[in-house]
mmCIF file of C-alpha atoms in Angstrom:
data_model
loop_
_atom_site.group_PDB
_atom_site.id
_atom_site.type_symbol
_atom_site.label_atom_id
_atom_site.label_comp_id
_atom_site.label_asym_id
_atom_site.label_seq_id
_atom_site.Cartn_x
_atom_site.Cartn_y
_atom_site.Cartn_z
ATOM 1 C CA MET A 90 107.055 125.404 -103.029
ATOM 2 C CA ASN A 91 109.800 123.104 -104.352
ATOM 3 C CA SER A 92 113.115 123.447 -102.586
ATOM 4 C CA GLU A 93 114.884 123.674 -105.799
ATOM 5 C CA ALA A 94 113.038 126.816 -106.745
ATOM 6 C CA ILE A 95 114.150 128.594 -103.537
ATOM 7 C CA LYS A 96 117.062 131.198 -103.552
ATOM 8 C CA CYS A 97 118.187 131.706 -100.075
ATOM 9 C CA ILE A 98 118.902 135.535 -99.859
ATOM 10 C CA GLN A 99 120.637 136.946 -96.843
ATOM 11 C CA GLY A 100 118.132 138.831 -94.534
ATOM 12 C CA TYR A 101 118.454 140.741 -91.229
ATOM 13 C CA GLU A 102 115.372 139.644 -89.497
ATOM 14 C CA CYS A 103 114.175 135.999 -89.439
ATOM 15 C CA LEU A 104 110.446 136.530 -90.615
ATOM 16 C CA SER A 105 111.101 138.989 -93.422
ATOM 17 C CA ALA A 106 113.983 136.618 -94.555
ATOM 18 C CA SER A 107 111.624 133.547 -94.591
ATOM 19 C CA LEU A 108 108.776 135.649 -96.539
ATOM 20 C CA GLY A 109 111.460 136.802 -98.800
ATOM 21 C CA ASN A 110 112.778 133.396 -99.615
ATOM 22 C CA CYS A 111 109.194 132.515 -100.655
ATOM 23 C CA LEU A 112 108.207 135.771 -102.484
ATOM 24 C CA SER A 113 111.445 136.231 -104.210
ATOM 25 C CA ALA A 114 110.898 132.916 -106.133
ATOM 26 C CA VAL A 115 107.748 134.520 -107.514
ATOM 27 C CA ASN A 116 109.154 138.107 -107.883
ATOM 28 C CA ASP A 117 112.824 138.526 -107.453
ATOM 29 C CA GLN A 118 112.482 142.152 -106.251
ATOM 30 C CA LEU A 119 110.819 141.046 -102.988
ATOM 31 C CA SER A 120 113.799 140.142 -100.851
ATOM 32 C CA GLY A 121 113.312 140.055 -96.995
ATOM 33 C CA ASN A 122 115.074 143.566 -97.152
ATOM 34 C CA ALA A 123 112.516 144.919 -99.501
ATOM 35 C CA ILE A 124 109.714 143.573 -97.361
ATOM 36 C CA ILE A 125 110.989 145.373 -94.230
ATOM 37 C CA LEU A 126 111.512 148.702 -96.219
ATOM 38 C CA LEU A 127 108.138 148.516 -97.942
ATOM 39 C CA GLY A 128 106.499 147.777 -94.632
ATOM 40 C CA GLY A 129 107.927 150.663 -92.895
ATOM 41 C CA GLY A 130 110.351 148.563 -90.753
ATOM 42 C CA ILE A 131 113.400 151.155 -90.896
ATOM 43 C CA ARG A 132 112.486 152.897 -87.677
ATOM 44 C CA THR A 133 114.677 152.921 -84.595
ATOM 45 C CA TYR A 134 113.103 153.866 -81.322
ATOM 46 C CA TYR A 135 114.450 154.096 -77.710
ATOM 47 C CA ASP A 136 112.241 154.268 -74.526
ATOM 48 C CA SER A 137 114.525 156.119 -72.064
ATOM 49 C CA SER A 138 112.310 155.310 -69.159
ATOM 50 C CA GLU A 139 112.856 151.658 -69.642
ATOM 51 C CA MET A 140 116.285 151.650 -71.360
ATOM 52 C CA VAL A 141 114.867 149.580 -74.241
ATOM 53 C CA ILE A 142 115.954 150.210 -77.865
ATOM 54 C CA GLY A 143 114.022 148.327 -80.748
ATOM 55 C CA SER A 144 112.497 148.713 -84.075
ATOM 56 C CA ASP A 145 109.570 147.830 -86.234
ATOM 57 C CA MET A 146 111.314 145.328 -88.263
ATOM 58 C CA TYR A 147 109.057 142.338 -87.268
ATOM 59 C CA ASP A 148 105.763 144.149 -87.406
ATOM 60 C CA SER A 149 106.585 145.531 -90.753
ATOM 61 C CA ASN A 150 106.141 141.992 -92.243
ATOM 62 C CA TYR A 151 102.555 142.221 -91.583
ATOM 63 C CA VAL A 152 102.111 145.622 -92.725
ATOM 64 C CA PHE A 153 103.654 144.594 -96.028
ATOM 65 C CA LEU A 154 101.434 141.702 -96.282
ATOM 66 C CA LYS A 155 98.348 143.649 -95.657
ATOM 67 C CA ASN A 156 99.380 146.616 -98.130
ATOM 68 C CA MET A 157 100.219 144.184 -100.829
ATOM 69 C CA GLY A 158 97.036 142.321 -100.311
ATOM 70 C CA ILE A 159 98.847 138.979 -99.972
ATOM 71 C CA ASP A 160 96.650 136.270 -98.514
ATOM 72 C CA TYR A 161 98.066 134.107 -95.591
ATOM 73 C CA SER A 162 97.070 132.256 -92.691
ATOM 74 C CA ILE A 163 98.517 131.617 -89.178
ATOM 75 C CA ASN A 164 97.980 128.110 -87.710
ATOM 76 C CA GLN A 165 98.649 126.800 -84.344
ATOM 77 C CA TYR A 166 98.073 123.196 -82.829
ATOM 78 C CA THR A 167 97.906 121.729 -79.437
ATOM 79 C CA ASP A 168 98.582 118.059 -80.593
ATOM 80 C CA GLU A 169 101.958 117.242 -82.139
ATOM 81 C CA ASP A 170 100.654 114.574 -84.457
ATOM 82 C CA GLU A 171 98.125 116.945 -85.797
ATOM 83 C CA ALA A 172 100.828 119.614 -86.371
ATOM 84 C CA LEU A 173 103.018 117.125 -88.314
ATOM 85 C CA ASP A 174 100.240 115.847 -90.301
ATOM 86 C CA ASN A 175 99.263 119.483 -91.326
ATOM 87 C CA LEU A 176 102.766 120.180 -92.198
ATOM 88 C CA THR A 177 103.346 117.164 -94.325
ATOM 89 C CA SER A 178 100.040 117.591 -96.128
ATOM 90 C CA SER A 179 100.732 121.119 -96.818
ATOM 91 C CA LEU A 180 104.295 120.446 -98.266
ATOM 92 C CA LYS A 181 102.854 117.776 -100.622
ATOM 93 C CA SER A 182 100.409 120.402 -101.727
ATOM 94 C CA ASN A 183 103.460 122.588 -102.653
ATOM 95 C CA LYS A 184 102.313 125.423 -100.203
ATOM 96 C CA SER A 185 104.795 127.971 -99.058
ATOM 97 C CA MET A 186 105.525 127.129 -95.140
ATOM 98 C CA ILE A 187 107.015 129.334 -92.487
ATOM 99 C CA LEU A 188 107.705 127.793 -89.019
ATOM 100 C CA LYS A 189 107.953 129.764 -85.857
ATOM 101 C CA LEU A 190 110.340 127.915 -83.555
ATOM 102 C CA GLY A 191 111.890 128.263 -80.261
ATOM 103 C CA ALA A 192 115.291 129.485 -81.083
ATOM 104 C CA GLY A 193 117.128 128.146 -78.052
ATOM 105 C CA MET A 194 116.339 124.495 -79.220
ATOM 106 C CA LEU A 195 118.062 124.786 -82.494
ATOM 107 C CA ASP A 196 121.263 123.167 -83.088
ATOM 108 C CA TYR A 197 122.425 123.852 -86.558
ATOM 109 C CA ASN A 198 124.450 127.056 -85.435
ATOM 110 C CA ARG A 199 125.835 127.361 -81.832
ATOM 111 C CA ILE A 200 124.584 131.041 -81.863
ATOM 112 C CA PHE A 201 121.255 129.879 -81.075
ATOM 113 C CA LYS A 202 122.401 128.727 -77.489
ATOM 114 C CA GLN A 203 122.363 132.501 -76.743
ATOM 115 C CA ALA A 204 118.758 132.914 -77.678
ATOM 116 C CA GLY A 205 117.106 131.988 -74.538
ATOM 117 C CA ASP A 206 113.263 131.967 -74.991
ATOM 118 C CA SER A 207 113.138 134.100 -78.128
ATOM 119 C CA CYS A 208 111.418 132.891 -81.495
ATOM 120 C CA HIS A 209 113.059 132.173 -84.851
ATOM 121 C CA CYS A 210 111.341 131.811 -88.156
ATOM 122 C CA ILE A 211 112.706 129.377 -91.164
ATOM 123 C CA ASN A 212 111.404 128.094 -94.222
ATOM 124 C CA ILE A 213 110.628 124.216 -94.343
ATOM 125 C CA PHE A 214 110.435 122.273 -97.737
ATOM 126 C CA ASP A 215 110.603 118.583 -97.086
ATOM 127 C CA VAL A 216 110.194 116.055 -94.321
ATOM 128 C CA ASN A 217 111.863 112.785 -95.209
ATOM 129 C CA GLY A 218 112.143 110.006 -92.421
ATOM 130 C CA ASP A 219 114.110 111.591 -89.492
ATOM 131 C CA GLU A 220 115.064 114.679 -91.235
ATOM 132 C CA CYS A 221 113.750 118.035 -92.465
ATOM 133 C CA TYR A 222 114.988 120.309 -95.189
ATOM 134 C CA ILE A 223 115.052 123.733 -94.049
ATOM 135 C CA VAL A 224 116.116 127.154 -95.247
ATOM 136 C CA ASP A 225 117.178 129.872 -92.840
ATOM 137 C CA GLY A 226 117.838 133.327 -94.358
ATOM 138 C CA PHE A 227 118.963 135.049 -91.133
ATOM 139 C CA VAL A 228 121.335 133.054 -88.726
ATOM 140 C CA PRO A 229 122.295 136.002 -86.208
ATOM 141 C CA THR A 230 125.995 135.301 -86.192
ATOM 142 C CA LYS A 231 128.627 138.103 -85.819
ATOM 143 C CA GLU A 232 128.167 138.663 -89.578
ATOM 144 C CA PRO A 233 124.829 137.527 -90.463
ATOM 145 C CA SER A 234 124.693 134.171 -92.399
ATOM 146 C CA VAL A 235 122.179 131.816 -93.980
ATOM 147 C CA TYR A 236 121.788 127.918 -93.529
ATOM 148 C CA THR A 237 120.140 125.516 -96.032
ATOM 149 C CA GLY A 238 120.180 121.622 -95.360
ATOM 150 C CA TRP A 239 118.915 118.567 -93.744
ATOM 151 C CA VAL A 240 118.468 118.704 -89.957
ATOM 152 C CA SER A 241 116.901 116.447 -87.382
ATOM 153 C CA LYS A 242 113.177 116.280 -87.464
ATOM 154 C CA ASN A 243 113.233 115.584 -83.725
ATOM 155 C CA MET A 244 114.965 118.967 -83.308
ATOM 156 C CA ILE A 245 112.439 120.893 -85.390
ATOM 157 C CA MET A 246 109.450 119.296 -83.695
ATOM 158 C CA GLU A 247 110.888 120.247 -80.185
ATOM 159 C CA ALA A 248 111.574 123.715 -81.210
ATOM 160 C CA TRP A 249 108.140 123.965 -82.991
ATOM 161 C CA LYS A 250 106.360 122.823 -79.904
ATOM 162 C CA LYS A 251 107.632 125.792 -77.893
ATOM 163 C CA THR A 252 105.423 128.201 -80.101
ATOM 164 C CA SER A 253 102.394 125.728 -79.898
ATOM 165 C CA PHE A 254 103.323 124.608 -83.404
ATOM 166 C CA GLU A 255 102.781 127.931 -85.133
ATOM 167 C CA SER A 256 103.210 128.263 -88.753
ATOM 168 C CA ILE A 257 102.588 130.736 -91.448
ATOM 169 C CA VAL A 258 101.246 129.715 -94.906
ATOM 170 C CA LEU A 259 101.345 131.931 -97.823
ATOM 171 C CA ASN A 260 98.339 131.642 -100.466
ATOM 172 C CA ASP A 261 97.789 133.083 -103.997
ATOM 173 C CA LEU A 262 101.341 134.646 -104.858
ATOM 174 C CA GLU A 263 100.498 135.062 -108.531
ATOM 175 C CA LYS A 264 99.314 138.578 -107.923
ATOM 176 C CA ILE A 265 102.868 139.770 -107.183
ATOM 177 C CA LYS A 266 104.324 137.999 -110.031
ATOM 178 C CA ASN A 267 104.575 140.778 -112.610
ATOM 179 C CA TYR A 268 104.383 143.882 -110.566
ATOM 180 C CA ASP A 269 107.400 146.241 -110.747
ATOM 181 C CA TYR A 270 108.273 147.366 -107.145
ATOM 182 C CA THR A 271 111.111 149.482 -108.241
ATOM 183 C CA GLU A 272 109.929 153.279 -107.637
ATOM 184 C CA GLU A 273 108.129 152.012 -104.335
ATOM 185 C CA ILE A 274 111.293 150.648 -102.974
ATOM 186 C CA LYS A 275 113.269 153.732 -103.955
ATOM 187 C CA ARG A 276 110.619 156.052 -102.373
ATOM 188 C CA ALA A 277 110.574 153.975 -99.244
ATOM 189 C CA PHE A 278 114.419 154.041 -99.028
ATOM 190 C CA ILE A 279 114.605 157.790 -99.214
ATOM 191 C CA LYS A 280 111.849 158.212 -96.608
ATOM 192 C CA ALA A 281 113.538 155.865 -94.309
ATOM 193 C CA ILE A 282 116.870 157.772 -94.505
ATOM 194 C CA LYS A 283 115.197 161.043 -93.992
ATOM 195 C CA ASP A 284 113.087 159.828 -91.070
ATOM 196 C CA TYR A 285 116.466 158.421 -89.409
ATOM 197 C CA MET A 286 118.241 161.869 -89.876
ATOM 198 C CA LEU A 287 115.155 163.714 -88.620
ATOM 199 C CA GLY A 288 115.285 161.960 -85.134
ATOM 200 C CA GLY A 289 113.026 163.617 -82.675
ATOM 201 C CA ASN A 290 111.437 162.542 -79.285
ATOM 202 C CA ASP A 291 107.954 162.289 -77.723
ATOM 203 C CA ASN A 292 107.351 161.583 -74.031
ATOM 204 C CA GLN A 293 110.853 159.819 -73.579
ATOM 205 C CA ILE A 294 110.462 157.862 -76.893
ATOM 206 C CA TYR A 295 113.433 158.971 -78.946
ATOM 207 C CA LEU A 296 113.701 158.116 -82.715
ATOM 208 C CA GLY A 297 116.196 157.713 -85.361
ATOM 209 C CA LYS A 298 119.748 159.028 -84.700
ATOM 210 C CA ASP A 299 118.378 160.632 -81.381
ATOM 211 C CA ALA A 300 117.627 157.182 -80.258
ATOM 212 C CA ILE A 301 121.065 156.071 -80.364
ATOM 213 C CA ASP A 302 122.443 159.263 -78.962
ATOM 214 C CA ARG A 303 120.072 159.276 -76.076
ATOM 215 C CA LEU A 304 120.854 155.535 -75.257
ATOM 216 C CA PHE A 305 124.567 156.046 -74.861
ATOM 217 C CA SER A 306 123.771 159.391 -73.083
ATOM 218 C CA ASP A 307 121.870 157.439 -70.540
ATOM 219 C CA LEU A 308 124.474 154.765 -70.294
ATOM 220 C CA LEU A 309 127.286 157.363 -69.614
ATOM 221 C CA VAL A 310 125.483 158.321 -66.500
ATOM 222 C CA SER A 311 124.116 154.990 -65.282
ATOM 223 C CA PHE A 312 126.633 152.589 -66.552
ATOM 224 C CA GLU A 313 128.132 151.710 -63.143
ATOM 225 C CA LYS A 314 124.637 151.093 -61.648
ATOM 226 C CA LEU A 315 123.262 148.752 -64.208
ATOM 227 C CA PRO A 316 123.591 145.014 -63.826
ATOM 228 C CA VAL A 317 125.730 143.061 -66.338
ATOM 229 C CA GLU A 318 122.678 141.241 -67.619
ATOM 230 C CA LYS A 319 121.035 144.321 -68.604
ATOM 231 C CA LEU A 320 123.960 145.805 -70.463
ATOM 232 C CA VAL A 321 124.426 142.430 -72.261
ATOM 233 C CA TYR A 322 120.733 142.516 -73.238
ATOM 234 C CA LEU A 323 121.130 146.237 -74.668
ATOM 235 C CA ASN A 324 124.039 145.045 -76.732
ATOM 236 C CA TYR A 325 121.938 142.208 -77.970
ATOM 237 C CA GLN A 326 118.946 144.599 -78.722
ATOM 238 C CA LEU A 327 121.315 146.803 -80.803
ATOM 239 C CA LYS A 328 122.910 144.034 -82.929
ATOM 240 C CA ILE A 329 119.798 141.768 -83.340
ATOM 241 C CA TYR A 330 116.625 143.735 -82.777
ATOM 242 C CA GLY A 331 116.953 146.436 -85.326
ATOM 243 C CA PHE A 332 119.634 149.062 -85.079
ATOM 244 C CA ILE A 333 122.466 147.305 -86.775
ATOM 245 C CA SER A 334 120.245 145.142 -88.914
ATOM 246 C CA GLN A 335 118.389 148.128 -90.192
ATOM 247 C CA LYS A 336 121.691 149.475 -91.420
ATOM 248 C CA TRP A 337 122.550 146.245 -93.223
ATOM 249 C CA VAL A 338 118.925 146.440 -95.030
ATOM 250 C CA LEU A 339 119.596 149.890 -96.245
ATOM 251 C CA HIS A 340 123.228 148.758 -97.415
ATOM 252 C CA ASP A 341 121.864 146.031 -99.403
ATOM 253 C CA ILE A 342 119.037 148.162 -100.897
ATOM 254 C CA MET A 343 121.779 150.727 -102.134
ATOM 255 C CA SER A 344 123.633 148.107 -103.712
ATOM 256 C CA ILE A 345 120.334 146.946 -105.497
ATOM 257 C CA LEU A 346 119.411 150.308 -106.436
ATOM 258 C CA GLY A 347 123.054 151.001 -107.840
ATOM 259 C CA ILE A 348 123.124 154.112 -105.697
ATOM 260 C CA GLY A 349 126.906 154.080 -105.340
ATOM 261 C CA PHE A 350 127.489 154.591 -101.431
ATOM 262 C CA ALA A 351 127.377 150.942 -100.227
ATOM 263 C CA ASP A 352 131.044 150.450 -99.558
ATOM 264 C CA GLU A 353 131.192 153.657 -97.650
ATOM 265 C CA TYR A 354 127.942 152.898 -95.638
ATOM 266 C CA GLN A 355 129.532 149.362 -94.882
ATOM 267 C CA LYS A 356 132.409 151.208 -93.110
ATOM 268 C CA ILE A 357 129.850 153.220 -91.093
ATOM 269 C CA ILE A 358 128.128 149.824 -90.035
ATOM 270 C CA MET A 359 131.509 148.400 -89.116
ATOM 271 C CA ASN A 360 132.063 151.276 -86.731
ATOM 272 C CA TRP A 361 128.882 150.747 -85.119
ATOM 273 C CA ASN A 362 129.682 147.185 -84.605
ATOM 274 C CA THR A 363 133.013 148.110 -83.005
ATOM 275 C CA ILE A 364 130.973 150.433 -80.698
ATOM 276 C CA CYS A 365 128.796 147.531 -79.749
ATOM 277 C CA SER A 366 131.914 145.351 -79.214
ATOM 278 C CA LEU A 367 133.473 148.115 -76.811
ATOM 279 C CA LEU A 368 130.330 148.319 -74.876
ATOM 280 C CA LEU A 369 130.501 144.593 -74.282
ATOM 281 C CA LYS A 370 134.151 144.715 -73.389
ATOM 282 C CA TYR A 371 133.593 147.538 -70.949
ATOM 283 C CA THR A 372 130.532 145.885 -69.494
ATOM 284 C CA PHE A 373 132.622 142.605 -68.413
ATOM 285 C CA GLY A 374 135.560 144.841 -67.393
ATOM 286 C CA LYS A 375 133.194 147.206 -65.518
ATOM 287 C CA ARG A 376 135.379 150.087 -66.781
ATOM 288 C CA GLU A 377 133.018 152.974 -66.373
ATOM 289 C CA ASN A 378 135.866 155.292 -66.994
ATOM 290 C CA LYS A 379 135.892 154.344 -70.705
ATOM 291 C CA MET A 380 132.208 155.411 -71.190
ATOM 292 C CA GLN A 381 133.077 158.932 -72.216
ATOM 293 C CA SER A 382 135.406 158.021 -74.728
ATOM 294 C CA LEU A 383 132.788 155.427 -76.146
ATOM 295 C CA TYR A 384 130.177 158.214 -76.053
ATOM 296 C CA ASP A 385 132.467 160.409 -77.979
ATOM 297 C CA LYS A 386 132.809 157.585 -80.615
ATOM 298 C CA VAL A 387 129.043 157.522 -80.836
ATOM 299 C CA LYS A 388 128.720 161.018 -81.483
ATOM 300 C CA GLU A 389 131.377 160.933 -84.197
ATOM 301 C CA CYS A 390 129.753 158.050 -85.806
ATOM 302 C CA ILE A 391 126.436 159.623 -85.694
ATOM 303 C CA GLN A 392 127.871 162.716 -87.512
ATOM 304 C CA ASN A 393 129.805 160.670 -90.015
ATOM 305 C CA GLU A 394 126.575 158.648 -90.865
ATOM 306 C CA ASN A 395 124.373 161.811 -91.142
ATOM 307 C CA GLU A 396 126.839 163.265 -93.503
ATOM 308 C CA LEU A 397 126.921 160.291 -95.756
ATOM 309 C CA LEU A 398 122.958 159.807 -95.530
ATOM 310 C CA GLU A 399 122.662 163.487 -96.686
ATOM 311 C CA LYS A 400 124.764 162.830 -99.808
ATOM 312 C CA ILE A 401 122.904 159.678 -100.536
ATOM 313 C CA VAL A 402 119.529 161.534 -100.456
ATOM 314 C CA ASN A 403 120.847 164.562 -102.467
ATOM 315 C CA THR A 404 122.189 162.250 -104.991
ATOM 316 C CA SER A 405 119.227 160.101 -105.194
ATOM 317 C CA CYS A 406 116.810 163.031 -105.365
ATOM 318 C CA GLY A 407 118.972 165.037 -107.864
#
């Protein structure tokens, strides 16, 4: 796909953002946010036994591709020259290419220095001499951002090597060109909100609003005992691995559907961001005496969000 055809759309999970940048050039309804929604990725869960909070955002990409019958291939290589040859030949054939990279090796934003061994997906559109032209629809800065432009080919190759030169190639996108996804997106949007409000738990796995409530309830009683590294990682999970990102997806879908509550919901997201920032602040200050007041803020935010989501459902279904 020619880089001039690409519209870099802000996403909130790297693979869906990369897929959305390719698919939206064929059907503008298929942003990364729509892909997550249609793939069932708006699901927050918390494992109380392990103190891990996560989401189905990443897996929803493959659910979406399967459900929509979109043909794709995943390739890996052991030899760098073979990987580069395949990349350049695929680009010359105008194929839609997504590279899976070692995030800690990326240098076009300093946020990646915090990524450790995690992976990150980008679109690549050209290789010219010592440079590559990339599009990154989800740079996980404090306020998520995007990046497009030329970067060092050596940097990309070193980061690509970390994943055994893994790439995803999309094929035969014409089938999605004229399909209208409006009603499917709206149904998935309402279902995601209802599921979040419903919550629930099964064998120490908590869902939706109950997941975030239980996490901070656990933190209230165990904060003093937990190592700083665990608390920092929990904060990272909240902000990057789904909880906050899912809310931004819903916010952007609200705006697209014209539902009318996007500004109010953005205030809710900002409140959750503040809670995450306070958690980090108290972590480094070891101010366990502040955890009750933080948990009170969590309960208040859950209630305010639930009331707003009820209004959204009632308005959208009315």
